[in-house]
Amino acid sequence: MWVRARLHIGWSDLAYGLWSCLHSAPRANLTRRAEAYWSSQDDTLACFSVRSGFDLLLQALTFPQDSEILFSALNVKGMIKIARRHGLVPVPVDLDIPHMGPSLEALERAITPKTRAIVVAHLFGTRLDLDGVVDLAKRHNLLILEDCAQAFDGHLYAGHPDSDVAMFSFGPLKTATALGGALLRIKDPALLARMRQIQAAYPKQSRGAFLVRILKFAGLKVVTSRPVFALIHRFFRAGGKDYEDSISNSVRGVATLGSNKQLRFQASDAMLALLDRRLGLWRDGSLETRAGTGEELHRLLGDRVVQPAIANPIHTYWVFPILVDEPRKMIRKLRDAGFDGANLPRSEAVAAPDNRPELAPEIARDALAKLLILPCYPGMPHAELEREANLVLEILEDDRQKQASDEPSSPTTNTAPSQPMPTAQEAGRIPSRTAG
Ligand SMILES: *Cc1c(COP(=O)(O)O)cnc(C)c1O
């Protein structure tokens, strides 16, 4: 069984994390080194998580109650909840499928005199070109909060030069994970100082709690190794249980950072030590292999499968997303063939405020409903990627034919989803088969 995603951390890192729970360098040194990763300008804050940092940021900004925060319409649930808990109104800005970035028209429409900031997330390991958003946001005096949680790429990307805050996550499922931790780059020194001050009063996560986390993820790394995962899958199937609900829930349970009340912590010394190690050993360009594997699968799928965000200039393939009409059905078929496809359960399309239903992010919601993450990472041999691609294409073709025979009056090529979906050609990059 090819697992949906692999933990981006090695056994030696986990061992180092364990060791750091017993002994680590002085905290001040660890923090200083991590915070100087991109620049020596003292513009970066190490936090317990991106969500902790975002919560800290909103405390420091003290926007008036009912201020509106724009969100590019897809993000993790936690981020949206944090804004609400601060008495702010999250307002969605719908996306376009080719980039999964906020469309400028939607952005313009969403802005009111109460709008204070925009949170823009780079999704799936792609990097948006933010120039247009930045221009528009600046013209309206909005703070630009850049969510780079899925977009870590070493020194190759330190956030857009004009964003006010850029947030990088080293949470358990993220690239270069330290099983938690985040770096926030903050342009305004006064804002950074306020955040530092508030954070200094937080309790530190205990070494013991971090030790437990390391052990849990070591366990998860074993469970999600190919042979063990295949066994578990078989066991659940034999028992007639829904594997998705049973295993995934426990995996997800391990992977969350706990409830939102548990945000107001400082990272433990051990977590900082592990983060330091991950950053120190990181080689820029080391995501090229992963990106290469993604491009290989992309070529094998060709232009018959919709790949969201494919038109973005940079794609490091943190995950490999496709959009299909019936993801649950395809997930079942893929699993039977040894590919653990999955959805993104912790993501959410931001709901429109009650009094502005016209802002409902139809495209983002539809994309999330159709989203399927395919296993795709270095280590999967070409033959397996090919088998996976062929399987996906076969399932889609089957569905197409069934649809055609169910509705004899409609043309056989009618596969139009309920929302306007660009073909892969429209999404860019892929030369049309019929062109020329
Ligand atoms: C993971 C993620 C977060 C949250 O990061 P944590 O460090 O786990 O709090 C925020 N935004 C996006 C887009 C993410 O993928």
mmCIF file of N, CA and C in Angstrom, residues 284-403:
data_model
loop_
_atom_site.group_PDB
_atom_site.id
_atom_site.type_symbol
_atom_site.label_atom_id
_atom_site.label_comp_id
_atom_site.label_asym_id
_atom_site.label_seq_id
_atom_site.Cartn_x
_atom_site.Cartn_y
_atom_site.Cartn_z
ATOM 1 N N ASP A 284 19.030 23.758 0.225
ATOM 2 C CA ASP A 284 18.131 24.387 -0.734
ATOM 3 C C ASP A 284 18.132 23.572 -2.015
ATOM 4 N N GLY A 285 16.958 23.419 -2.587
ATOM 5 C CA GLY A 285 16.848 22.623 -3.805
ATOM 6 C C GLY A 285 16.543 21.168 -3.510
ATOM 7 N N SER A 286 16.482 20.809 -2.218
ATOM 8 C CA SER A 286 16.267 19.388 -1.914
ATOM 9 C C SER A 286 14.821 18.959 -2.189
ATOM 10 N N LEU A 287 13.953 19.900 -2.530
ATOM 11 C CA LEU A 287 12.587 19.497 -2.898
ATOM 12 C C LEU A 287 12.472 19.173 -4.386
ATOM 13 N N GLU A 288 13.606 19.332 -5.098
ATOM 14 C CA GLU A 288 13.537 19.082 -6.545
ATOM 15 C C GLU A 288 13.153 17.653 -6.874
ATOM 16 N N THR A 289 13.646 16.716 -6.058
ATOM 17 C CA THR A 289 13.319 15.310 -6.309
ATOM 18 C C THR A 289 11.812 15.099 -6.162
ATOM 19 N N ARG A 290 11.263 15.674 -5.078
ATOM 20 C CA ARG A 290 9.828 15.522 -4.844
ATOM 21 C C ARG A 290 9.035 16.165 -5.986
ATOM 22 N N ALA A 291 9.480 17.358 -6.388
ATOM 23 C CA ALA A 291 8.792 18.048 -7.481
ATOM 24 C C ALA A 291 8.884 17.231 -8.769
ATOM 25 N N GLY A 292 10.045 16.610 -8.974
ATOM 26 C CA GLY A 292 10.238 15.786 -10.173
ATOM 27 C C GLY A 292 9.256 14.620 -10.206
ATOM 28 N N THR A 293 9.054 13.996 -9.055
ATOM 29 C CA THR A 293 8.105 12.882 -8.982
ATOM 30 C C THR A 293 6.695 13.388 -9.292
ATOM 31 N N GLY A 294 6.363 14.562 -8.759
ATOM 32 C CA GLY A 294 5.059 15.159 -9.038
ATOM 33 C C GLY A 294 4.879 15.428 -10.524
ATOM 34 N N GLU A 295 5.934 15.970 -11.146
ATOM 35 C CA GLU A 295 5.822 16.275 -12.570
ATOM 36 C C GLU A 295 5.679 15.012 -13.413
ATOM 37 N N GLU A 296 6.330 13.949 -12.931
ATOM 38 C CA GLU A 296 6.236 12.676 -13.637
ATOM 39 C C GLU A 296 4.775 12.189 -13.634
ATOM 40 N N LEU A 297 4.152 12.197 -12.461
ATOM 41 C CA LEU A 297 2.755 11.758 -12.374
ATOM 42 C C LEU A 297 1.850 12.703 -13.171
ATOM 43 N N HIS A 298 2.181 13.991 -13.126
ATOM 44 C CA HIS A 298 1.421 14.980 -13.887
ATOM 45 C C HIS A 298 1.452 14.659 -15.389
ATOM 46 N N ARG A 299 2.644 14.297 -15.877
ATOM 47 C CA ARG A 299 2.753 13.952 -17.300
ATOM 48 C C ARG A 299 1.968 12.685 -17.616
ATOM 49 N N LEU A 300 2.024 11.715 -16.689
ATOM 50 C CA LEU A 300 1.334 10.449 -16.940
ATOM 51 C C LEU A 300 -0.187 10.643 -16.987
ATOM 52 N N LEU A 301 -0.694 11.556 -16.190
ATOM 53 C CA LEU A 301 -2.141 11.799 -16.161
ATOM 54 C C LEU A 301 -2.582 12.591 -17.376
ATOM 55 N N GLY A 302 -1.663 13.368 -17.935
ATOM 56 C CA GLY A 302 -1.986 14.146 -19.122
ATOM 57 C C GLY A 302 -3.034 15.199 -18.831
ATOM 58 N N ASP A 303 -3.756 15.603 -19.858
ATOM 59 C CA ASP A 303 -4.656 16.746 -19.690
ATOM 60 C C ASP A 303 -6.099 16.315 -19.432
ATOM 61 N N ARG A 304 -6.296 15.029 -19.108
ATOM 62 C CA ARG A 304 -7.682 14.597 -18.900
ATOM 63 C C ARG A 304 -8.110 14.668 -17.443
ATOM 64 N N VAL A 305 -7.173 15.034 -16.581
ATOM 65 C CA VAL A 305 -7.488 15.113 -15.157
ATOM 66 C C VAL A 305 -7.255 16.548 -14.696
ATOM 67 N N VAL A 306 -8.203 17.087 -13.944
ATOM 68 C CA VAL A 306 -8.052 18.470 -13.466
ATOM 69 C C VAL A 306 -7.130 18.494 -12.256
ATOM 70 N N GLN A 307 -6.053 19.235 -12.382
ATOM 71 C CA GLN A 307 -5.120 19.415 -11.270
ATOM 72 C C GLN A 307 -5.214 20.858 -10.793
ATOM 73 N N PRO A 308 -5.761 21.068 -9.591
ATOM 74 C CA PRO A 308 -5.867 22.441 -9.102
ATOM 75 C C PRO A 308 -4.476 23.023 -8.860
ATOM 76 N N ALA A 309 -4.344 24.316 -9.063
ATOM 77 C CA ALA A 309 -3.125 25.081 -8.778
ATOM 78 C C ALA A 309 -1.976 24.747 -9.727
ATOM 79 N N ILE A 310 -2.285 24.037 -10.822
ATOM 80 C CA ILE A 310 -1.209 23.578 -11.701
ATOM 81 C C ILE A 310 -0.551 24.738 -12.456
ATOM 82 N N ALA A 311 -1.255 25.862 -12.572
ATOM 83 C CA ALA A 311 -0.713 26.965 -13.365
ATOM 84 C C ALA A 311 0.259 27.838 -12.580
ATOM 85 N N ASN A 312 0.456 27.552 -11.301
ATOM 86 C CA ASN A 312 1.396 28.362 -10.527
ATOM 87 C C ASN A 312 2.832 28.125 -10.978
ATOM 88 N N PRO A 313 3.642 29.183 -10.906
ATOM 89 C CA PRO A 313 5.004 29.078 -11.438
ATOM 90 C C PRO A 313 5.856 28.032 -10.710
ATOM 91 N N ILE A 314 5.631 27.854 -9.413
ATOM 92 C CA ILE A 314 6.447 26.906 -8.655
ATOM 93 C C ILE A 314 5.541 25.864 -8.029
ATOM 94 N N HIS A 315 5.919 24.609 -8.136
ATOM 95 C CA HIS A 315 5.146 23.533 -7.512
ATOM 96 C C HIS A 315 6.141 22.531 -6.909
ATOM 97 N N THR A 316 6.163 22.450 -5.576
ATOM 98 C CA THR A 316 7.085 21.499 -4.938
ATOM 99 C C THR A 316 6.364 20.205 -4.569
ATOM 100 N N TYR A 317 5.071 20.116 -4.917
ATOM 101 C CA TYR A 317 4.289 18.902 -4.667
ATOM 102 C C TYR A 317 4.375 18.437 -3.220
ATOM 103 N N TRP A 318 4.019 19.339 -2.307
ATOM 104 C CA TRP A 318 3.823 18.909 -0.910
ATOM 105 C C TRP A 318 2.798 17.782 -0.901
ATOM 106 N N VAL A 319 1.733 17.976 -1.660
ATOM 107 C CA VAL A 319 0.803 16.883 -1.949
ATOM 108 C C VAL A 319 0.480 16.938 -3.440
ATOM 109 N N PHE A 320 -0.132 15.862 -3.945
ATOM 110 C CA PHE A 320 -0.514 15.822 -5.355
ATOM 111 C C PHE A 320 -2.040 15.821 -5.448
ATOM 112 N N PRO A 321 -2.649 16.992 -5.683
ATOM 113 C CA PRO A 321 -4.113 17.074 -5.687
ATOM 114 C C PRO A 321 -4.716 16.924 -7.084
ATOM 115 N N ILE A 322 -5.847 16.224 -7.163
ATOM 116 C CA ILE A 322 -6.646 16.259 -8.389
ATOM 117 C C ILE A 322 -8.095 16.512 -7.990
ATOM 118 N N LEU A 323 -8.925 16.908 -8.963
ATOM 119 C CA LEU A 323 -10.349 17.104 -8.701
ATOM 120 C C LEU A 323 -11.135 16.088 -9.525
ATOM 121 N N VAL A 324 -11.976 15.331 -8.830
ATOM 122 C CA VAL A 324 -12.832 14.358 -9.540
ATOM 123 C C VAL A 324 -14.250 14.483 -8.999
ATOM 124 N N ASP A 325 -15.225 14.018 -9.818
ATOM 125 C CA ASP A 325 -16.622 14.194 -9.415
ATOM 126 C C ASP A 325 -16.983 13.376 -8.175
ATOM 127 N N GLU A 326 -16.440 12.155 -8.101
ATOM 128 C CA GLU A 326 -16.809 11.300 -6.969
ATOM 129 C C GLU A 326 -15.565 10.791 -6.243
ATOM 130 N N PRO A 327 -14.968 11.662 -5.445
ATOM 131 C CA PRO A 327 -13.698 11.290 -4.809
ATOM 132 C C PRO A 327 -13.803 10.055 -3.899
ATOM 133 N N ARG A 328 -14.903 9.920 -3.143
ATOM 134 C CA ARG A 328 -15.017 8.777 -2.228
ATOM 135 C C ARG A 328 -14.942 7.458 -2.997
ATOM 136 N N LYS A 329 -15.634 7.448 -4.115
ATOM 137 C CA LYS A 329 -15.663 6.230 -4.914
ATOM 138 C C LYS A 329 -14.264 5.919 -5.458
ATOM 139 N N MET A 330 -13.602 6.964 -5.943
ATOM 140 C CA MET A 330 -12.278 6.723 -6.505
ATOM 141 C C MET A 330 -11.293 6.322 -5.411
ATOM 142 N N ILE A 331 -11.435 6.909 -4.243
ATOM 143 C CA ILE A 331 -10.550 6.558 -3.132
ATOM 144 C C ILE A 331 -10.681 5.064 -2.831
ATOM 145 N N ARG A 332 -11.914 4.572 -2.816
ATOM 146 C CA ARG A 332 -12.127 3.141 -2.536
ATOM 147 C C ARG A 332 -11.415 2.282 -3.587
ATOM 148 N N LYS A 333 -11.591 2.658 -4.840
ATOM 149 C CA LYS A 333 -10.986 1.847 -5.899
ATOM 150 C C LYS A 333 -9.461 1.918 -5.866
ATOM 151 N N LEU A 334 -8.954 3.102 -5.583
ATOM 152 C CA LEU A 334 -7.498 3.251 -5.522
ATOM 153 C C LEU A 334 -6.934 2.401 -4.386
ATOM 154 N N ARG A 335 -7.610 2.406 -3.250
ATOM 155 C CA ARG A 335 -7.111 1.640 -2.105
ATOM 156 C C ARG A 335 -7.096 0.150 -2.406
ATOM 157 N N ASP A 336 -8.120 -0.305 -3.102
ATOM 158 C CA ASP A 336 -8.150 -1.735 -3.448
ATOM 159 C C ASP A 336 -6.949 -2.090 -4.306
ATOM 160 N N ALA A 337 -6.420 -1.115 -5.019
ATOM 161 C CA ALA A 337 -5.275 -1.379 -5.890
ATOM 162 C C ALA A 337 -3.956 -0.987 -5.227
ATOM 163 N N GLY A 338 -4.007 -0.595 -3.953
ATOM 164 C CA GLY A 338 -2.761 -0.347 -3.242
ATOM 165 C C GLY A 338 -2.318 1.105 -3.186
ATOM 166 N N PHE A 339 -3.245 2.030 -3.495
ATOM 167 C CA PHE A 339 -2.889 3.449 -3.408
ATOM 168 C C PHE A 339 -3.838 4.130 -2.420
ATOM 169 N N ASP A 340 -3.250 4.663 -1.375
ATOM 170 C CA ASP A 340 -4.057 5.231 -0.299
ATOM 171 C C ASP A 340 -4.411 6.682 -0.597
ATOM 172 N N GLY A 341 -5.316 6.880 -1.529
ATOM 173 C CA GLY A 341 -5.784 8.236 -1.822
ATOM 174 C C GLY A 341 -6.553 8.782 -0.625
ATOM 175 N N ALA A 342 -6.678 10.090 -0.540
ATOM 176 C CA ALA A 342 -7.351 10.671 0.626
ATOM 177 C C ALA A 342 -7.848 12.066 0.279
ATOM 178 N N ASN A 343 -8.668 12.610 1.161
ATOM 179 C CA ASN A 343 -9.028 14.018 1.010
ATOM 180 C C ASN A 343 -8.204 14.842 1.997
ATOM 181 N N LEU A 344 -8.511 16.122 2.128
ATOM 182 C CA LEU A 344 -7.795 16.966 3.092
ATOM 183 C C LEU A 344 -8.780 17.327 4.196
ATOM 184 N N PRO A 345 -8.902 16.494 5.214
ATOM 185 C CA PRO A 345 -10.006 16.619 6.164
ATOM 186 C C PRO A 345 -9.968 17.874 7.021
ATOM 187 N N ARG A 346 -8.812 18.449 7.213
ATOM 188 C CA ARG A 346 -8.770 19.596 8.128
ATOM 189 C C ARG A 346 -8.961 20.927 7.417
ATOM 190 N N SER A 347 -9.224 20.858 6.104
ATOM 191 C CA SER A 347 -9.378 22.106 5.360
ATOM 192 C C SER A 347 -10.835 22.503 5.272
ATOM 193 N N GLU A 348 -11.053 23.761 5.016
ATOM 194 C CA GLU A 348 -12.415 24.278 5.016
ATOM 195 C C GLU A 348 -12.515 25.424 4.031
ATOM 196 N N ALA A 349 -13.674 25.508 3.367
ATOM 197 C CA ALA A 349 -13.951 26.698 2.571
ATOM 198 C C ALA A 349 -14.581 27.707 3.516
ATOM 199 N N VAL A 350 -14.012 28.874 3.602
ATOM 200 C CA VAL A 350 -14.497 29.896 4.539
ATOM 201 C C VAL A 350 -15.935 30.270 4.186
ATOM 202 N N ALA A 351 -16.821 30.220 5.177
ATOM 203 C CA ALA A 351 -18.225 30.562 4.914
ATOM 204 C C ALA A 351 -18.381 32.067 4.760
ATOM 205 N N ALA A 352 -19.308 32.475 3.905
ATOM 206 C CA ALA A 352 -19.588 33.903 3.758
ATOM 207 C C ALA A 352 -20.332 34.390 4.994
ATOM 208 N N PRO A 353 -20.128 35.644 5.381
ATOM 209 C CA PRO A 353 -20.924 36.195 6.496
ATOM 210 C C PRO A 353 -22.407 36.134 6.141
ATOM 211 N N ASP A 354 -23.267 35.971 7.164
ATOM 212 C CA ASP A 354 -24.703 35.781 6.930
ATOM 213 C C ASP A 354 -25.313 36.861 6.042
ATOM 214 N N ASN A 355 -24.843 38.096 6.239
ATOM 215 C CA ASN A 355 -25.474 39.190 5.489
ATOM 216 C C ASN A 355 -24.863 39.417 4.107
ATOM 217 N N ARG A 356 -23.906 38.574 3.735
ATOM 218 C CA ARG A 356 -23.312 38.733 2.399
ATOM 219 C C ARG A 356 -23.215 37.393 1.674
ATOM 220 N N PRO A 357 -24.386 36.747 1.481
ATOM 221 C CA PRO A 357 -24.382 35.398 0.882
ATOM 222 C C PRO A 357 -23.771 35.378 -0.512
ATOM 223 N N GLU A 358 -23.757 36.534 -1.167
ATOM 224 C CA GLU A 358 -23.217 36.564 -2.538
ATOM 225 C C GLU A 358 -21.712 36.298 -2.559
ATOM 226 N N LEU A 359 -21.090 36.338 -1.393
ATOM 227 C CA LEU A 359 -19.646 36.072 -1.348
ATOM 228 C C LEU A 359 -19.322 34.588 -1.138
ATOM 229 N N ALA A 360 -20.346 33.748 -1.032
ATOM 230 C CA ALA A 360 -20.094 32.315 -0.811
ATOM 231 C C ALA A 360 -19.083 31.807 -1.841
ATOM 232 N N PRO A 361 -18.011 31.175 -1.383
ATOM 233 C CA PRO A 361 -16.931 30.775 -2.297
ATOM 234 C C PRO A 361 -17.259 29.467 -3.005
ATOM 235 N N GLU A 362 -18.099 29.566 -4.035
ATOM 236 C CA GLU A 362 -18.598 28.362 -4.710
ATOM 237 C C GLU A 362 -17.469 27.513 -5.301
ATOM 238 N N ILE A 363 -16.492 28.186 -5.870
ATOM 239 C CA ILE A 363 -15.435 27.421 -6.552
ATOM 240 C C ILE A 363 -14.580 26.677 -5.526
ATOM 241 N N ALA A 364 -14.227 27.364 -4.452
ATOM 242 C CA ALA A 364 -13.403 26.717 -3.420
ATOM 243 C C ALA A 364 -14.158 25.552 -2.784
ATOM 244 N N ARG A 365 -15.441 25.752 -2.513
ATOM 245 C CA ARG A 365 -16.232 24.705 -1.880
ATOM 246 C C ARG A 365 -16.339 23.486 -2.790
ATOM 247 N N ASP A 366 -16.588 23.775 -4.053
ATOM 248 C CA ASP A 366 -16.700 22.696 -5.019
ATOM 249 C C ASP A 366 -15.366 21.952 -5.162
ATOM 250 N N ALA A 367 -14.270 22.707 -5.188
ATOM 251 C CA ALA A 367 -12.954 22.087 -5.320
ATOM 252 C C ALA A 367 -12.675 21.197 -4.110
ATOM 253 N N LEU A 368 -13.022 21.662 -2.929
ATOM 254 C CA LEU A 368 -12.770 20.873 -1.725
ATOM 255 C C LEU A 368 -13.595 19.582 -1.759
ATOM 256 N N ALA A 369 -14.832 19.688 -2.231
ATOM 257 C CA ALA A 369 -15.687 18.498 -2.301
ATOM 258 C C ALA A 369 -15.142 17.490 -3.301
ATOM 259 N N LYS A 370 -14.417 17.975 -4.302
ATOM 260 C CA LYS A 370 -13.925 17.080 -5.356
ATOM 261 C C LYS A 370 -12.457 16.713 -5.189
ATOM 262 N N LEU A 371 -11.872 17.199 -4.120
ATOM 263 C CA LEU A 371 -10.431 17.054 -3.959
ATOM 264 C C LEU A 371 -10.024 15.633 -3.600
ATOM 265 N N LEU A 372 -8.988 15.170 -4.256
ATOM 266 C CA LEU A 372 -8.420 13.861 -3.952
ATOM 267 C C LEU A 372 -6.903 14.000 -3.975
ATOM 268 N N ILE A 373 -6.272 13.562 -2.890
ATOM 269 C CA ILE A 373 -4.815 13.608 -2.815
ATOM 270 C C ILE A 373 -4.280 12.230 -3.218
ATOM 271 N N LEU A 374 -3.457 12.224 -4.246
ATOM 272 C CA LEU A 374 -2.887 10.950 -4.708
ATOM 273 C C LEU A 374 -1.528 10.721 -4.050
ATOM 274 N N PRO A 375 -1.246 9.480 -3.641
ATOM 275 C CA PRO A 375 0.112 9.189 -3.170
ATOM 276 C C PRO A 375 1.106 9.503 -4.284
ATOM 277 N N CYS A 376 2.106 10.273 -3.972
ATOM 278 C CA CYS A 376 3.095 10.654 -4.979
ATOM 279 C C CYS A 376 4.282 11.250 -4.259
ATOM 280 N N TYR A 377 5.357 10.514 -4.172
ATOM 281 C CA TYR A 377 6.544 11.036 -3.507
ATOM 282 C C TYR A 377 7.761 10.237 -3.958
ATOM 283 N N PRO A 378 8.946 10.805 -3.737
ATOM 284 C CA PRO A 378 10.150 10.094 -4.137
ATOM 285 C C PRO A 378 10.154 8.725 -3.463
ATOM 286 N N GLY A 379 10.623 7.747 -4.174
ATOM 287 C CA GLY A 379 10.600 6.400 -3.625
ATOM 288 C C GLY A 379 9.547 5.548 -4.314
ATOM 289 N N MET A 380 8.540 6.196 -4.914
ATOM 290 C CA MET A 380 7.582 5.431 -5.716
ATOM 291 C C MET A 380 8.194 5.229 -7.096
ATOM 292 N N PRO A 381 8.407 4.000 -7.492
ATOM 293 C CA PRO A 381 9.044 3.776 -8.792
ATOM 294 C C PRO A 381 8.131 4.194 -9.946
ATOM 295 N N HIS A 382 8.772 4.464 -11.079
ATOM 296 C CA HIS A 382 8.020 4.937 -12.238
ATOM 297 C C HIS A 382 6.861 4.001 -12.575
ATOM 298 N N ALA A 383 7.112 2.688 -12.496
ATOM 299 C CA ALA A 383 6.072 1.723 -12.872
ATOM 300 C C ALA A 383 4.843 1.878 -11.983
ATOM 301 N N GLU A 384 5.048 2.195 -10.717
ATOM 302 C CA GLU A 384 3.921 2.346 -9.805
ATOM 303 C C GLU A 384 3.170 3.649 -10.077
ATOM 304 N N LEU A 385 3.916 4.707 -10.387
ATOM 305 C CA LEU A 385 3.248 5.963 -10.752
ATOM 306 C C LEU A 385 2.400 5.749 -12.003
ATOM 307 N N GLU A 386 2.949 4.959 -12.912
ATOM 308 C CA GLU A 386 2.249 4.689 -14.160
ATOM 309 C C GLU A 386 0.965 3.889 -13.876
ATOM 310 N N ARG A 387 1.098 2.889 -12.997
ATOM 311 C CA ARG A 387 -0.068 2.081 -12.642
ATOM 312 C C ARG A 387 -1.137 2.964 -11.987
ATOM 313 N N GLU A 388 -0.676 3.856 -11.122
ATOM 314 C CA GLU A 388 -1.613 4.751 -10.441
ATOM 315 C C GLU A 388 -2.324 5.663 -11.451
ATOM 316 N N ALA A 389 -1.544 6.246 -12.340
ATOM 317 C CA ALA A 389 -2.125 7.158 -13.335
ATOM 318 C C ALA A 389 -3.127 6.419 -14.219
ATOM 319 N N ASN A 390 -2.746 5.218 -14.656
ATOM 320 C CA ASN A 390 -3.650 4.466 -15.528
ATOM 321 C C ASN A 390 -4.950 4.127 -14.818
ATOM 322 N N LEU A 391 -4.818 3.787 -13.547
ATOM 323 C CA LEU A 391 -5.997 3.467 -12.746
ATOM 324 C C LEU A 391 -6.940 4.666 -12.671
ATOM 325 N N VAL A 392 -6.371 5.833 -12.371
ATOM 326 C CA VAL A 392 -7.183 7.050 -12.272
ATOM 327 C C VAL A 392 -7.879 7.302 -13.608
ATOM 328 N N LEU A 393 -7.127 7.180 -14.691
ATOM 329 C CA LEU A 393 -7.698 7.447 -16.007
ATOM 330 C C LEU A 393 -8.794 6.437 -16.343
ATOM 331 N N GLU A 394 -8.570 5.171 -15.974
ATOM 332 C CA GLU A 394 -9.582 4.141 -16.236
ATOM 333 C C GLU A 394 -10.868 4.429 -15.476
ATOM 334 N N ILE A 395 -10.721 4.771 -14.200
ATOM 335 C CA ILE A 395 -11.913 5.032 -13.384
ATOM 336 C C ILE A 395 -12.693 6.206 -13.974
ATOM 337 N N LEU A 396 -11.970 7.250 -14.375
ATOM 338 C CA LEU A 396 -12.642 8.419 -14.957
ATOM 339 C C LEU A 396 -13.341 8.039 -16.258
ATOM 340 N N GLU A 397 -12.665 7.216 -17.050
ATOM 341 C CA GLU A 397 -13.221 6.820 -18.340
ATOM 342 C C GLU A 397 -14.492 5.981 -18.124
ATOM 343 N N ASP A 398 -14.436 5.056 -17.163
ATOM 344 C CA ASP A 398 -15.606 4.248 -16.805
ATOM 345 C C ASP A 398 -16.789 5.127 -16.451
ATOM 346 N N ASP A 399 -16.501 6.106 -15.589
ATOM 347 C CA ASP A 399 -17.561 7.002 -15.142
ATOM 348 C C ASP A 399 -18.152 7.768 -16.311
ATOM 349 N N ARG A 400 -17.276 8.184 -17.204
ATOM 350 C CA ARG A 400 -17.720 8.943 -18.355
ATOM 351 C C ARG A 400 -18.676 8.117 -19.199
ATOM 352 N N GLN A 401 -18.286 6.846 -19.393
ATOM 353 C CA GLN A 401 -19.123 5.990 -20.234
ATOM 354 C C GLN A 401 -20.450 5.706 -19.559
ATOM 355 N N LYS A 402 -20.380 5.480 -18.227
ATOM 356 C CA LYS A 402 -21.628 5.221 -17.499
ATOM 357 C C LYS A 402 -22.555 6.418 -17.597
ATOM 358 N N GLN A 403 -21.970 7.575 -17.392
ATOM 359 C CA GLN A 403 -22.753 8.803 -17.456
ATOM 360 C C GLN A 403 -23.405 8.938 -18.822
#
